[in-house]
C-alpha positions as CSV (number, residue, x, y, z in Angstrom):
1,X,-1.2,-26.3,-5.0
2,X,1.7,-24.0,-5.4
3,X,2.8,-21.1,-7.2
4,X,6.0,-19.1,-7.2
5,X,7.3,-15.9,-8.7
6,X,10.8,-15.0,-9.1
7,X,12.1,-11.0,-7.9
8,X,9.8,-8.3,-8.9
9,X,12.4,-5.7,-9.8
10,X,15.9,-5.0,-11.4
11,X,18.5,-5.0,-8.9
12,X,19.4,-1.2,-9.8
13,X,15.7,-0.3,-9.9
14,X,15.0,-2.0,-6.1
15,X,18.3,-0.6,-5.0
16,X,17.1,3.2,-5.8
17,X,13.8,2.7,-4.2
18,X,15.5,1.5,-1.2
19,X,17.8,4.6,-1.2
20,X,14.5,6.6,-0.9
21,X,13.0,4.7,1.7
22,X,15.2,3.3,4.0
23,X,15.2,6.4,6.2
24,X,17.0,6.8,9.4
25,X,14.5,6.4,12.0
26,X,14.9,9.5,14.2
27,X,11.8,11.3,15.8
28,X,10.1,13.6,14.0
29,X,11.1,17.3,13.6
30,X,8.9,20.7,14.9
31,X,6.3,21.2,12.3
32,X,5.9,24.5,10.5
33,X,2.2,23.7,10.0
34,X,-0.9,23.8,12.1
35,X,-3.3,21.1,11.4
36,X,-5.9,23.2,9.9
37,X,-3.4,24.3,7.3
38,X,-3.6,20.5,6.3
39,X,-7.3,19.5,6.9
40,X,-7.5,18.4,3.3
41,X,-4.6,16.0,2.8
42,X,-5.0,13.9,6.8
43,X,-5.7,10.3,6.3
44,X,-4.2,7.4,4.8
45,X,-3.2,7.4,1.1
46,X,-2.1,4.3,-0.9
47,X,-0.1,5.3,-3.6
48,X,1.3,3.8,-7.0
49,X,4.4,4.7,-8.8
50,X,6.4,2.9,-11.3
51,X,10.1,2.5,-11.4
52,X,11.5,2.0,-15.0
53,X,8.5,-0.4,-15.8
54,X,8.7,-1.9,-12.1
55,X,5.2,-1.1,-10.2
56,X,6.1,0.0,-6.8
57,X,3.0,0.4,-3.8
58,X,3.2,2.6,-1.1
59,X,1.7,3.9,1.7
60,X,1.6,7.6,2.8
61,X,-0.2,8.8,6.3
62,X,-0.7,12.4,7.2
63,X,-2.6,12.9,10.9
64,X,-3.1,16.0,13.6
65,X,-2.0,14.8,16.8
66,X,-1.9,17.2,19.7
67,X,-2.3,20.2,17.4
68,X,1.0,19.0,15.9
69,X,1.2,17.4,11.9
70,X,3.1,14.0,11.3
71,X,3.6,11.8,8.6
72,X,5.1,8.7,7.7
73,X,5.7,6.6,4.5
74,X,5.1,2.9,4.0
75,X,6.8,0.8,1.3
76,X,7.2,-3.5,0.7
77,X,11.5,-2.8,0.0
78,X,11.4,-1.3,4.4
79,X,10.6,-3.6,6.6
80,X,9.5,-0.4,8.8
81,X,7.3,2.6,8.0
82,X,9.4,5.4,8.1
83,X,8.9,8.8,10.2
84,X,8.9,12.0,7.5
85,X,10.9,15.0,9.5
86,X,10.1,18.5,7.3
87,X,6.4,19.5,6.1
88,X,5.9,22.1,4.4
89,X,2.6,23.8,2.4
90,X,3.3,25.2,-1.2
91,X,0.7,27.2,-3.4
92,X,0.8,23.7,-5.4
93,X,0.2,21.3,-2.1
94,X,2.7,19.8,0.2
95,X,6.7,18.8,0.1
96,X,7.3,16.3,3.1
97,X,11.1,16.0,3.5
98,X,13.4,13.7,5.2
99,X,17.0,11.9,5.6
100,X,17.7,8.4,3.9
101,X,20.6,6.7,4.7
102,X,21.7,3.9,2.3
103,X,25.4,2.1,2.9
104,X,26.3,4.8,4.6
105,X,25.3,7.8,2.3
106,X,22.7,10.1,3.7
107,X,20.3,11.6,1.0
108,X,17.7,14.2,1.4
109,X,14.5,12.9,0.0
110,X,11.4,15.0,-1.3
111,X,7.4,13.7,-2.0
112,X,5.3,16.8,-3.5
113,X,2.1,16.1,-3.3
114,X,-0.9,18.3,-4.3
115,X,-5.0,16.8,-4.1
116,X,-6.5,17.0,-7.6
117,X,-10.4,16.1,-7.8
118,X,-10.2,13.9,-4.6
119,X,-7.1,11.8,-5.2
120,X,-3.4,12.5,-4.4
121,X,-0.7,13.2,-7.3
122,X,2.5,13.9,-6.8
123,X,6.2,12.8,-7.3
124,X,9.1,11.7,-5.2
125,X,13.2,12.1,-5.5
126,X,15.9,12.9,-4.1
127,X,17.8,16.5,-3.9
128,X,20.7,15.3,-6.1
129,X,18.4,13.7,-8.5
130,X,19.8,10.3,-8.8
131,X,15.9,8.7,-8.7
132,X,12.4,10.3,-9.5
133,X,8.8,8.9,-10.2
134,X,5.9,10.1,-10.1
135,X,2.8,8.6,-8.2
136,X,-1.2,8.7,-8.0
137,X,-2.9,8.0,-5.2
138,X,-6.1,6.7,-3.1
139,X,-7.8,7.9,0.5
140,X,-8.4,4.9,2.6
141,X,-11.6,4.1,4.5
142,X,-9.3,4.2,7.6
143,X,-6.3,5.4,9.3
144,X,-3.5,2.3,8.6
145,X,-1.4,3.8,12.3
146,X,2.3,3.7,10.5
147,X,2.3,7.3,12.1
148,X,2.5,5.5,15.1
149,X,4.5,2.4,14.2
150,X,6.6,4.7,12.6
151,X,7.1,6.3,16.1
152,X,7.6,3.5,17.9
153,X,9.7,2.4,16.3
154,X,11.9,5.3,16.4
155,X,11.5,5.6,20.1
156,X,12.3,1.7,20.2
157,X,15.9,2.8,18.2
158,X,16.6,5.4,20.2
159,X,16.2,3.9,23.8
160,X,13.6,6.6,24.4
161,X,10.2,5.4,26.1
162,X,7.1,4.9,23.8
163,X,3.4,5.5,24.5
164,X,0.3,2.9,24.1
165,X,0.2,0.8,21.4
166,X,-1.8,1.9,18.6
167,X,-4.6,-0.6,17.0
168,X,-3.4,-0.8,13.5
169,X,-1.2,-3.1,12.0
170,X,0.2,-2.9,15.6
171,X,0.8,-6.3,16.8
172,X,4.0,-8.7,15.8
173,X,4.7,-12.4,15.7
174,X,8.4,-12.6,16.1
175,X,10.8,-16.0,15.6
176,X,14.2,-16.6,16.1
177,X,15.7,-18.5,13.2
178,X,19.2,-19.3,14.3
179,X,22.4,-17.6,13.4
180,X,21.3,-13.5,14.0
181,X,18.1,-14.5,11.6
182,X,14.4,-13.6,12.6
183,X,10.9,-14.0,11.1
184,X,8.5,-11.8,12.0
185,X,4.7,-11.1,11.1
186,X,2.8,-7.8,12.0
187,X,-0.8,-7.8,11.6
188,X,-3.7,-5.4,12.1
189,X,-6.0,-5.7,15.6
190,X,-8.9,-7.3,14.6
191,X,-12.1,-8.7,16.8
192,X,-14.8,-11.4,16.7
193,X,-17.8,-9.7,14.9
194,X,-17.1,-7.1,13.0
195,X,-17.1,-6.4,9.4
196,X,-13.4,-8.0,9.0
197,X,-14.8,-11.2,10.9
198,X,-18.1,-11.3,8.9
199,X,-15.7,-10.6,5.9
200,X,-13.8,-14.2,6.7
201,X,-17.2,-15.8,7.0
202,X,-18.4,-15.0,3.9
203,X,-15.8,-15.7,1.8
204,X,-16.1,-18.2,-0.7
205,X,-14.3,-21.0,-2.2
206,X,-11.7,-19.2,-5.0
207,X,-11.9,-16.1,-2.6
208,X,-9.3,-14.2,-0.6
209,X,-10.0,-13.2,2.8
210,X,-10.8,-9.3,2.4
211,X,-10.7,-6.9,4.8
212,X,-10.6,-3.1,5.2
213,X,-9.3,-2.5,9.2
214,X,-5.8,-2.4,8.4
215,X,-3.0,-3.3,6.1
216,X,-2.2,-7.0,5.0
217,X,-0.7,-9.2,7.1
218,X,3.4,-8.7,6.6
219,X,6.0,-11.5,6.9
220,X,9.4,-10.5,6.7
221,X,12.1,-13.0,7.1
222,X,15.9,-13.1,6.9
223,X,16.3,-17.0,5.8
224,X,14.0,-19.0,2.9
225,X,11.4,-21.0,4.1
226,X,10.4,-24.2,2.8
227,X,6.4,-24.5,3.2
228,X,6.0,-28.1,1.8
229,X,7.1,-27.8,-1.5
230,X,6.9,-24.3,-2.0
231,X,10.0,-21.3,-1.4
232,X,9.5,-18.3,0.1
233,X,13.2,-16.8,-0.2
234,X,14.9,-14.1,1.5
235,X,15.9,-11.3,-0.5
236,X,12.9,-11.0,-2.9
237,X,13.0,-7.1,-3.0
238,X,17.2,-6.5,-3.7
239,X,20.2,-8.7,-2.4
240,X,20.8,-9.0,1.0
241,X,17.7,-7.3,2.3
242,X,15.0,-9.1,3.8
243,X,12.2,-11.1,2.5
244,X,9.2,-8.9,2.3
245,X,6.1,-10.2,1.7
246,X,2.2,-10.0,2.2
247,X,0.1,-12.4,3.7
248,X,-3.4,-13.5,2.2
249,X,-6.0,-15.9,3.6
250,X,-7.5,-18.0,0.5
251,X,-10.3,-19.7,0.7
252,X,-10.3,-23.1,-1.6
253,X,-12.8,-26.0,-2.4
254,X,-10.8,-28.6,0.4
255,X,-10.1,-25.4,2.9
256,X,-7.8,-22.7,3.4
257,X,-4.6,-21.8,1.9
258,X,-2.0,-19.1,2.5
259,X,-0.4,-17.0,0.0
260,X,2.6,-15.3,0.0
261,X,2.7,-12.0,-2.6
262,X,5.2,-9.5,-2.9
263,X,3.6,-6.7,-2.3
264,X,4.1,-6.3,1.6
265,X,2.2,-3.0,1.7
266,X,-1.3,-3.2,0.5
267,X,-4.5,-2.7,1.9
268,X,-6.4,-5.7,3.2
269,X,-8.5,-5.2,0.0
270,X,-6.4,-4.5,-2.7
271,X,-4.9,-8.0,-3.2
272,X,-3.4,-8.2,-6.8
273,X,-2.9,-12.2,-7.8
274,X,-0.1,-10.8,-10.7
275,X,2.2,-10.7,-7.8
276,X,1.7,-13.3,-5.8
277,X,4.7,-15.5,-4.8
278,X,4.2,-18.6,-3.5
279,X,0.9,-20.7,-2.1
280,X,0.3,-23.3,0.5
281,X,-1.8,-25.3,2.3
282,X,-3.7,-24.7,5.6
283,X,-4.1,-27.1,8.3
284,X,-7.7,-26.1,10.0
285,X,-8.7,-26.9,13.4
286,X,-11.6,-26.1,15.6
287,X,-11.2,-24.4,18.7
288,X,-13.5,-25.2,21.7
289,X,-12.3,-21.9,23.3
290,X,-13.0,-18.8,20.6
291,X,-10.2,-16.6,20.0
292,X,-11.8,-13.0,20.5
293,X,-9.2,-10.7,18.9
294,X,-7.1,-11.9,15.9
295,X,-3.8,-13.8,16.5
296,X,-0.8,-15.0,14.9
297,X,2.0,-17.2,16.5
298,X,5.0,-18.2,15.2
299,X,6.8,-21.4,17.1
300,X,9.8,-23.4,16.5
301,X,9.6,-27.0,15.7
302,X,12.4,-29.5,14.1
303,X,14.2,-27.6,11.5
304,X,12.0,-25.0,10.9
305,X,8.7,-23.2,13.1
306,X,5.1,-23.0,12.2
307,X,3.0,-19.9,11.2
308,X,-0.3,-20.5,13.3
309,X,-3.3,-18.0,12.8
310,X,-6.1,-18.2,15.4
311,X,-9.3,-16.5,15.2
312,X,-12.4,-17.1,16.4
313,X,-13.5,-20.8,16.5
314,X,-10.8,-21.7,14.0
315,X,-6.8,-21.9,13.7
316,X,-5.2,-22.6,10.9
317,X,-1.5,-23.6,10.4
318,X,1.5,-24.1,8.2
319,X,4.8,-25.9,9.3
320,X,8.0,-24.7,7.4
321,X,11.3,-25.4,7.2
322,X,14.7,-22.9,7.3
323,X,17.0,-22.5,4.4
């Protein structure tokens, strides 16, 4: 069983969104803002916009830590969450600020954002007004820790030290394809028996794997992949960026499949099968050793690698080959 999906947005459109969210990965500014001046608006949002007809996800975190405010912004076209520098409190609600640089060109990017009956609405641009779009959004049940990732990665960039590693969507599976190419998967911390593991379980035949710890499972890669006789191709978000993708567990009649879908930032429960890209098949094996915390390994092999996930009493595997 396979399906496949061409490129989800106009070059132009995909190449504007980048522009807004490719941001330049330095550590975050001074705040003006105490945390109670914020209460309100901490947590994780996921947020929907549309670019000229194009549906774009995103993920927005605003936390407290050490009596200081910091926020970060997820999207599927950055392979990273990025760190926002400037916040600032309005009689209307919040304007996060920060730098984006695209080819070279640095623009200063704005998100207003203001809580109307529960939910977040607001719109994004930049100063000299070359994109905007506005956006509505959700509270998640729980924090999704790109604050963090967002940080370590900066601190990663710039040489400087890092703290702990933070449990969500923490962990990475990385490959080297060849030729200055990686794959790479980052995945959420998850354990043997909790409500993510009973989640697996119970799900059914026709069923994706839903859970509600962290974000999907991400794959980005700088080469296609061959799974069988399905594609998975770099550059699915804009020319010469890398493939971006989410990762889903489906459960079928015979087994398991993985699907590929190009929305890389969504919620382990909000999968949408309108964008999914490609599917494949799942070898399944039984462990005799349980794997306690959720794992995913990616190893070379003959032209290619395989994506292994292990998890509990089970691990299940696809072989691929490299464009």
């Amino acid at each position: 069983m396979r399906k496949q999906i061409g490129t989800t947005a106009a070059g132009l459109v995909a190449a504007l969104t980048i522009v807004g969210f490719v941001g330049l990965g330095s550590a975050t500014r001074a705040q003006p803002l105490s945390v109670a001046d914020v209460e309100e608006y901490l947590g994780t949002w996921t947020l929907a916009a549309v670019f000229q007809e194009t549906p774009v996800e995103l993920v927005l975190e605003i936390v407290g830590e050490d009596g200081e405010v910091r926020a970060a912004l997820a999207t599927a076209l950055s392979p990273e969450p990025q760190l926002i520098d400037t916040i600032t409190k309005t009689d209307q609600g919040l304007v996060l600020a920060y730098d984006a640089n695209f080819s070279g060109n640095v623009l200063r990017i704005e998100v207003s954002v203001v809580l109307e009956d529960g939910a977040l609405v607001g719109s994004f641009g930049d100063e000299n007004g070359l994109f905007s779009a506005d956006f509505t959004g959700e509270r998640a049940a729980e924090l999704a820790g790109i604050v963090a990732e967002a940080a370590l990665a900066a601190a990663a960039a710039s040489d400087v030290p890092s703290g702990p590693r933070r449990r969500f969507g923490s962990s990475q599976a990385k490959l080297d394809l060849g030729s200055g190419k990686q794959l790479r998967i980052k995945h959420g911390d998850m354990a043997i028996g909790s409500k993510d593991h009973e989640s697996l379980l119970a799900t059914r035949a026709g069923e994706i794997f839903s859970y509600t710890s962290s974000r999907t499972m991400k794959l980005l890669t700088d080469a296609d992949l061959v799974f069988g006789d399905a594609r998975v191709p770099a550059f699915n978000l804009a020319p010469n960026y890398p493939g971006c993708y989410g990762v889903w567990m489906k459960r079928v009649e015979d087994g398991w499949h993985l699907v590929f879908n190009n929305q890389a930032d969504m919620w382990g429960s909000q999968y949408d099968p309108e964008t999914d890209a490609a599917e494949v098949h799942l070898e399944v094996a039984e462990l005799e050793t349980p794997q306690e915390e959720f794992l995913v390994e990616l190893t070379k092999e003959e032209g290619g690698g395989r994506l292994r996930i292990v998890w509990g009493n089970r691990a299940w595997s696809a072989p691929f080959q490299v464009e």
